[in-house]
Coordinates of C-alpha atoms and ligand atoms in Angstrom, one line a residue:
M1 CA -0.1 -0.3 0.0
D2 CA 1.4 3.5 -0.8
I3 CA 1.8 6.0 1.8
F4 CA -1.3 8.1 0.4
E5 CA -3.7 4.7 0.7
L6 CA -2.3 3.7 3.9
D7 CA -3.0 7.5 5.7
K8 CA -6.1 7.3 4.2
Q9 CA -7.3 4.0 5.4
Y10 CA -6.1 4.3 9.1
V11 CA -5.7 8.2 9.7
A12 CA -8.8 10.1 11.1
P13 CA -9.4 12.6 7.8
T14 CA -9.3 15.7 9.7
Y15 CA -6.5 17.2 7.7
A16 CA -6.6 18.7 3.8
R17 CA -2.9 17.2 3.2
F18 CA -0.7 18.3 0.3
P19 CA 0.0 15.1 -1.5
V20 CA 3.7 15.5 -0.5
N21 CA 5.3 12.3 1.5
L22 CA 8.5 13.9 3.5
V23 CA 11.3 11.5 4.6
A24 CA 13.8 13.5 5.9
G25 CA 15.3 17.1 6.3
K26 CA 18.3 19.3 7.0
G27 CA 17.8 23.2 7.8
S28 CA 15.5 24.9 5.3
V29 CA 15.3 21.5 3.1
A30 CA 13.0 19.1 3.2
I31 CA 13.3 15.9 1.3
D32 CA 10.4 14.0 0.3
N33 CA 10.3 10.1 -0.6
N34 CA 11.1 10.4 -4.5
G35 CA 14.1 12.2 -3.5
K36 CA 13.5 15.6 -4.5
D37 CA 14.3 18.7 -2.4
Y38 CA 12.1 21.5 -0.9
I39 CA 13.0 25.1 0.2
D40 CA 10.6 25.3 3.5
L41 CA 8.9 28.1 4.4
G42 CA 6.7 26.5 6.7
A43 CA 8.8 25.1 9.6
G44 CA 6.1 22.6 10.2
I45 CA 3.7 25.5 11.3
A46 CA 5.8 28.2 12.9
V47 CA 7.5 24.9 14.9
N48 CA 11.0 24.4 13.7
I49 CA 12.4 27.7 14.4
F50 CA 16.3 26.5 13.9
G51 CA 14.9 24.3 10.8
F52 CA 15.4 20.6 10.5
C53 CA 17.4 18.5 12.6
D54 CA 19.5 21.6 14.0
E55 CA 22.7 20.2 15.6
E56 CA 22.9 22.0 19.0
W57 CA 19.2 21.7 19.7
M58 CA 19.4 17.8 19.2
A59 CA 22.6 17.7 20.9
E60 CA 20.8 19.1 24.3
V61 CA 17.7 17.2 23.5
T62 CA 19.6 13.5 23.4
T63 CA 22.0 14.4 26.4
Q64 CA 18.8 14.6 28.5
L65 CA 17.2 11.8 26.7
H66 CA 20.4 9.6 27.6
T67 CA 19.8 11.3 31.2
F68 CA 16.2 10.7 31.6
Q69 CA 13.5 11.2 29.6
H70 CA 10.2 11.7 31.9
T71 CA 9.3 12.2 35.7
S72 CA 6.4 13.4 37.0
N73 CA 5.7 16.6 38.1
L74 CA 5.8 15.3 41.8
Y75 CA 9.5 16.0 41.8
Y76 CA 11.7 19.1 40.6
T77 CA 13.7 18.7 37.4
F78 CA 16.7 21.3 36.3
P79 CA 15.1 21.6 32.8
C80 CA 11.6 22.6 33.5
A81 CA 12.6 25.1 36.4
K82 CA 15.6 26.7 34.2
L83 CA 13.4 27.4 31.4
A84 CA 10.5 28.9 33.6
E85 CA 13.3 31.2 34.8
Q86 CA 14.6 32.4 31.2
L87 CA 11.0 33.2 30.0
C88 CA 10.4 35.3 32.9
K89 CA 13.8 36.8 32.9
R90 CA 13.6 37.7 29.1
T91 CA 10.1 38.7 29.4
G92 CA 9.4 40.1 32.9
L93 CA 6.3 37.9 33.6
K94 CA 6.9 36.0 36.6
K95 CA 5.8 32.4 36.7
V96 CA 4.9 29.8 34.2
F97 CA 2.4 27.0 33.5
F98 CA 4.0 24.0 31.2
S99 CA 1.7 22.1 29.2
N100 CA 2.0 20.3 25.5
S101 CA 0.6 22.7 23.3
G102 CA -0.8 26.0 22.2
A103 CA -4.2 25.0 23.3
E104 CA -3.6 23.8 26.4
A105 CA -1.5 26.9 26.8
N106 CA -4.6 28.9 26.0
E107 CA -6.8 26.9 28.6
C108 CA -4.5 27.6 31.1
A109 CA -4.5 31.2 30.6
I110 CA -8.3 31.4 30.5
K111 CA -8.7 29.2 33.5
A112 CA -6.4 32.1 35.1
A113 CA -8.3 34.9 34.4
R114 CA -11.2 33.1 35.3
K115 CA -10.1 32.7 39.2
Y116 CA -8.7 36.0 39.2
A117 CA -11.5 37.6 37.9
R118 CA -14.0 35.4 40.7
D119 CA -11.4 36.4 43.2
T120 CA -10.9 40.0 42.8
K121 CA -14.4 41.2 41.3
G122 CA -17.0 38.0 42.0
E123 CA -18.3 34.9 40.1
D124 CA -20.3 37.2 37.7
Y125 CA -17.0 38.3 35.9
Y126 CA -16.0 35.4 33.7
T127 CA -16.4 36.6 30.3
I128 CA -13.6 36.5 28.0
V129 CA -13.3 39.1 25.0
T130 CA -11.5 38.0 21.7
L131 CA -11.1 38.9 18.4
R132 CA -13.3 38.0 15.1
D133 CA -10.3 35.7 12.7
S134 CA -8.8 34.7 16.1
F135 CA -7.5 31.3 16.6
H136 CA -6.8 29.9 19.7
G137 CA -7.1 26.2 19.3
R138 CA -9.0 23.1 18.8
T139 CA -10.3 22.0 22.5
L140 CA -14.2 23.1 23.2
T141 CA -13.0 26.4 25.1
T142 CA -10.2 27.4 22.8
L143 CA -12.6 26.8 20.0
A144 CA -14.7 28.9 21.7
A145 CA -12.2 31.5 22.3
T146 CA -11.5 31.5 18.1
G147 CA -13.4 34.0 16.5
Q148 CA -14.2 31.9 13.5
D149 CA -17.8 30.7 13.5
A150 CA -17.1 28.0 10.7
F151 CA -15.1 25.9 13.4
H152 CA -17.9 26.1 15.8
K153 CA -21.1 25.2 14.3
D154 CA -20.6 21.4 14.2
F155 CA -19.7 21.2 17.9
L156 CA -21.9 23.0 19.8
P157 CA -22.7 24.1 22.6
L158 CA -19.0 25.2 23.8
T159 CA -18.0 26.7 26.7
D160 CA -19.8 29.3 27.6
G161 CA -18.5 33.1 28.3
F162 CA -16.8 34.2 25.2
C163 CA -17.4 36.9 22.9
H164 CA -16.0 38.1 19.6
I165 CA -15.5 41.5 18.4
E166 CA -13.8 43.0 15.7
P167 CA -11.0 45.2 16.4
T168 CA -11.8 48.7 17.1
V169 CA -11.7 50.8 20.1
E170 CA -15.3 51.5 19.6
E171 CA -16.2 47.7 19.7
L172 CA -14.2 47.2 22.7
R173 CA -15.5 50.1 24.8
R174 CA -19.0 48.7 23.8
I175 CA -18.6 45.1 25.0
V176 CA -16.7 46.1 28.5
D177 CA -19.7 48.5 29.1
E178 CA -22.1 46.1 28.2
K179 CA -20.3 42.6 29.7
K180 CA -18.9 41.7 33.1
V181 CA -15.4 40.9 31.5
A182 CA -12.5 39.5 33.0
A183 CA -10.1 39.4 30.0
I184 CA -9.6 40.2 26.5
M185 CA -7.4 37.7 24.9
F186 CA -5.7 38.6 21.5
E187 CA -3.1 37.4 18.8
L188 CA -0.6 40.6 18.2
V189 CA -1.1 39.0 14.5
R190 CA -3.5 36.9 13.6
G191 CA -2.0 33.9 12.1
E192 CA -5.0 31.2 11.0
G193 CA -7.3 34.2 10.5
G194 CA -5.2 35.3 7.4
V195 CA -1.9 36.9 8.9
L196 CA -3.8 40.3 10.2
P197 CA -1.5 42.6 12.4
L198 CA -3.7 44.8 15.2
T199 CA -2.7 48.6 15.0
K200 CA -0.7 50.4 17.2
E201 CA -3.7 52.6 17.8
F202 CA -6.2 49.7 18.9
V203 CA -3.4 47.8 21.3
A204 CA -2.6 51.2 22.9
E205 CA -6.4 51.6 23.7
M206 CA -7.1 48.2 24.5
V207 CA -4.1 48.5 27.3
K208 CA -5.8 51.8 28.9
I209 CA -8.9 50.1 29.0
A210 CA -8.0 47.2 30.5
Q211 CA -6.0 49.4 33.1
E212 CA -9.1 51.5 33.8
R213 CA -11.2 48.4 34.8
D214 CA -8.6 45.6 35.8
I215 CA -9.3 43.4 33.1
L216 CA -6.2 41.3 32.1
L217 CA -4.8 41.0 28.9
I218 CA -3.7 37.5 27.6
A219 CA -1.5 37.4 24.3
D220 CA -1.8 34.1 22.4
E221 CA 2.0 34.2 21.0
V222 CA 1.9 30.6 20.2
Q223 CA 2.6 31.5 16.8
V224 CA 3.7 34.6 16.6
G225 CA 5.9 34.4 19.6
N226 CA 9.8 33.3 19.9
G227 CA 11.6 35.7 17.5
R228 CA 8.8 35.4 15.0
S229 CA 8.1 38.7 15.1
G230 CA 11.2 40.7 15.2
K231 CA 11.6 40.3 19.0
L232 CA 11.5 37.7 20.9
Y233 CA 7.6 37.8 22.0
S234 CA 5.4 40.2 19.9
F235 CA 4.3 42.1 22.4
M236 CA 7.7 43.5 22.8
N237 CA 6.8 45.6 19.4
F238 CA 4.4 47.3 21.3
D239 CA 4.2 49.4 24.5
F240 CA 2.7 47.1 27.0
L241 CA 3.2 44.2 29.3
P242 CA 0.8 41.5 29.2
D243 CA -0.7 39.8 32.3
I244 CA -0.8 36.3 30.5
V245 CA 1.4 35.3 27.6
T246 CA 0.8 32.0 25.8
T247 CA 3.1 30.4 23.5
A248 CA 3.9 26.5 22.2
K249 CA 4.6 25.9 18.4
G250 CA 8.4 27.5 18.3
L251 CA 9.4 27.3 21.5
G252 CA 10.0 23.3 21.5
G253 CA 11.9 23.8 18.1
G254 CA 9.8 20.7 16.9
L255 CA 8.9 18.9 20.3
P256 CA 5.3 19.2 22.0
I257 CA 5.3 22.2 24.7
G258 CA 3.2 24.7 25.9
A259 CA 3.8 27.4 28.1
T260 CA 1.6 30.0 29.9
M261 CA 3.3 32.9 31.7
L262 CA 1.9 34.4 34.4
G263 CA 2.5 38.4 35.2
A264 CA 2.1 39.9 38.6
K265 CA -1.6 39.7 39.0
V266 CA -1.8 36.1 38.4
E267 CA 1.8 34.6 39.5
N268 CA -0.2 32.8 42.5
T269 CA -3.5 32.8 41.2
F270 CA -3.2 28.7 40.9
A271 CA -2.7 27.0 44.2
P272 CA -1.6 23.2 44.2
G273 CA -3.7 21.0 42.6
L274 CA -5.8 23.6 40.4
N275 CA -4.1 23.1 37.2
G276 CA -1.9 19.9 36.0
S277 CA -0.3 18.5 33.1
T278 CA 1.5 15.0 33.1
F279 CA 4.2 15.8 30.0
G280 CA 3.6 19.2 31.0
G281 CA 7.2 20.4 31.9
N282 CA 9.0 17.5 30.3
P283 CA 12.6 17.4 30.6
V284 CA 13.5 16.6 26.8
A285 CA 11.4 19.4 25.2
C286 CA 12.4 21.5 28.5
A287 CA 16.2 21.1 27.4
G288 CA 15.4 21.6 23.7
A289 CA 13.5 24.7 24.5
L290 CA 16.2 26.3 26.8
N291 CA 18.5 25.7 24.0
I292 CA 15.8 27.5 21.4
L293 CA 15.6 29.8 23.9
S294 CA 19.2 30.8 24.4
R295 CA 19.9 31.4 20.3
I296 CA 16.7 33.9 19.9
D297 CA 19.3 36.6 20.8
D298 CA 19.7 40.4 18.8
N299 CA 21.5 39.1 16.0
L300 CA 19.3 36.3 15.2
L301 CA 16.5 38.6 15.5
A302 CA 18.1 41.5 13.5
G303 CA 18.5 38.7 10.7
V304 CA 14.7 38.2 11.1
M305 CA 14.2 42.0 10.2
D306 CA 16.3 41.6 6.6
K307 CA 15.0 38.6 5.8
S308 CA 11.3 40.1 6.6
D309 CA 12.4 43.7 4.7
Y310 CA 13.7 41.6 1.6
I311 CA 10.3 39.4 1.4
F312 CA 7.8 42.7 1.9
S313 CA 10.1 44.9 -0.5
T314 CA 10.3 41.8 -3.2
L315 CA 6.7 40.8 -3.3
Q316 CA 4.8 44.0 -2.3
G317 CA 3.2 45.6 -5.8
A318 CA 4.6 42.5 -7.7
K319 CA 2.1 40.9 -10.3
G320 CA -0.4 38.6 -9.5
I321 CA 0.1 39.7 -5.6
E322 CA -2.7 42.7 -4.5
S323 CA -1.0 42.4 -0.7
V324 CA 1.5 41.5 1.9
T325 CA 0.8 41.7 5.4
G326 CA 2.3 40.4 8.6
M327 CA 5.3 41.1 10.7
G328 CA 8.7 39.9 10.9
L329 CA 8.7 36.3 9.4
M330 CA 4.9 35.7 9.7
I331 CA 3.8 36.9 6.4
G332 CA 0.5 36.7 4.5
I333 CA 0.0 37.2 0.7
K334 CA -2.9 37.9 -0.9
T335 CA -2.8 36.4 -4.5
V336 CA -4.9 36.7 -7.5
K337 CA -5.2 33.4 -8.4
P338 CA -6.6 31.2 -5.3
A339 CA -4.1 30.4 -2.4
K340 CA -4.0 26.6 -2.7
E341 CA -3.5 26.8 -6.4
I342 CA -0.2 28.7 -6.0
A343 CA 0.9 27.0 -3.2
M344 CA 0.1 23.3 -5.7
K345 CA 2.8 25.2 -7.7
C346 CA 5.1 25.9 -5.4
I347 CA 5.0 22.3 -4.3
E348 CA 6.0 21.5 -7.9
R349 CA 8.8 24.3 -8.1
G350 CA 10.4 22.6 -4.7
V351 CA 8.8 25.2 -2.3
L352 CA 6.8 24.7 0.6
V353 CA 4.2 27.8 1.4
L354 CA 1.5 27.3 3.9
T355 CA -2.0 29.1 3.3
A356 CA -4.3 30.9 5.9
H357 CA -7.7 31.3 4.6
D358 CA -7.7 33.2 1.2
K359 CA -3.8 33.9 1.4
V360 CA -0.5 32.3 0.9
R361 CA 1.1 32.5 4.2
L362 CA 5.0 31.9 4.9
L363 CA 6.4 30.9 8.3
P364 CA 10.2 29.9 7.6
A365 CA 12.7 29.0 9.8
L366 CA 14.3 32.2 11.8
N367 CA 17.9 30.9 10.3
I368 CA 16.9 30.0 6.9
P369 CA 20.0 30.9 4.8
F370 CA 19.6 34.3 2.7
D371 CA 20.5 32.7 -0.4
L372 CA 17.7 29.9 -0.1
L373 CA 15.3 32.5 0.5
V374 CA 15.9 34.4 -2.2
K375 CA 15.6 31.4 -4.7
A376 CA 12.4 30.5 -2.8
I377 CA 10.7 33.9 -2.9
D378 CA 11.8 34.0 -6.8
V379 CA 9.4 30.8 -7.5
L380 CA 6.5 32.2 -5.3
K381 CA 7.1 35.7 -7.5
E382 CA 7.1 33.5 -10.4
V383 CA 4.4 31.4 -10.0
C384 CA 1.9 34.4 -8.9
A385 CA 2.8 36.1 -11.6
E386 CA 1.8 33.3 -14.2
Ligands
PLP401 C1 -1.4 26.8 16.5 C2 -2.2 28.2 17.2 C3 -2.9 27.6 18.4 C4 -3.2 25.9 18.7 O1 -2.1 25.3 19.2 P1 -2.0 23.8 19.2 O2 -0.3 23.2 19.8 O3 -2.1 23.3 17.5 O4 -2.8 23.4 20.5 C5 -2.9 28.6 19.1 N1 -3.1 30.0 19.0 C6 -2.6 30.0 18.0 C7 -2.7 31.6 17.9 C8 -2.0 29.2 16.9 O5 -1.4 29.7 16.0

């Protein structure tokens, strides 16, 4: 049986896969079962931020594997504690809860916000405001947070207590007057929703409104975080510190990890027993993440911005391209032809790109060599112009 049939017969059909069977990879180059090379501009959806089989990361991970692979959260381990320390020192947040995915990191943020609001304002204050075209995960609660009705309709009823607004100051003012709001949860660049950055004006007003009313701000940095925006976390491009920051994807460099960073207001919201995760803080994942985090430095981030500028300046106004949006190396391209068709043509020509709604989406490894990037962007540009 070939791989396409095997998968079709036995794997739940939740993914619209591209017809590509990857068997190996190194850096930003992936190889399929026919030996064909691809320049990877998707990085496993922003996960492989140092590409495939990064030597330094593999060394840390394998050293830890040979030390021990797992224990429970009933005991202390160094990789987990050290990773928490680094995340706090580099963000200004105070404590970290570890889990295994973005959805789980967001679940924890939602629980923390509900508990904080209940403790400080009363049990009616549970509403969490999120944005239209946001994406926060696939569990029933994070789906409820996700502001895209298309994801909801088959699974009703979802968790109660969420409402979605357009990111305008008027809508935000209206909703905080109307509802008893515990928190506002947002991606500073909505990824799955079409790579849509928030404006500085909206963010500034949101911060002001939240301060006035002691509403918590939860930044979902699962996709845009970990250096992709040109800063370690995307909120650092704006002038505020969120109360809670969630991340996952790129932090693990390819192993599952989720992190919910808790600021001063909520650092002690959870008492022992109020949240947990068997695999959360896994020493192998944390040892790898420590290495990844230590390498997201000014030098790497300057490279991210150089590459970002190159992509924007090359593609903006090019034939067959209507707009280019995003931040750093998280880029959405509205093409004249359907995004899926562009992605398929890129695959034929040895370039892997992603889509998001009606856009082509690029999330390359942060260390993609410039010459490979130039080659891949040339292909994309040609495909769009055809
Ligand atoms: C991918 C993503 C999630 C969900 O992460 P999983 O690891 O798939 O659970 C949540 N929020 C954002 C912004 C994401 O991009």
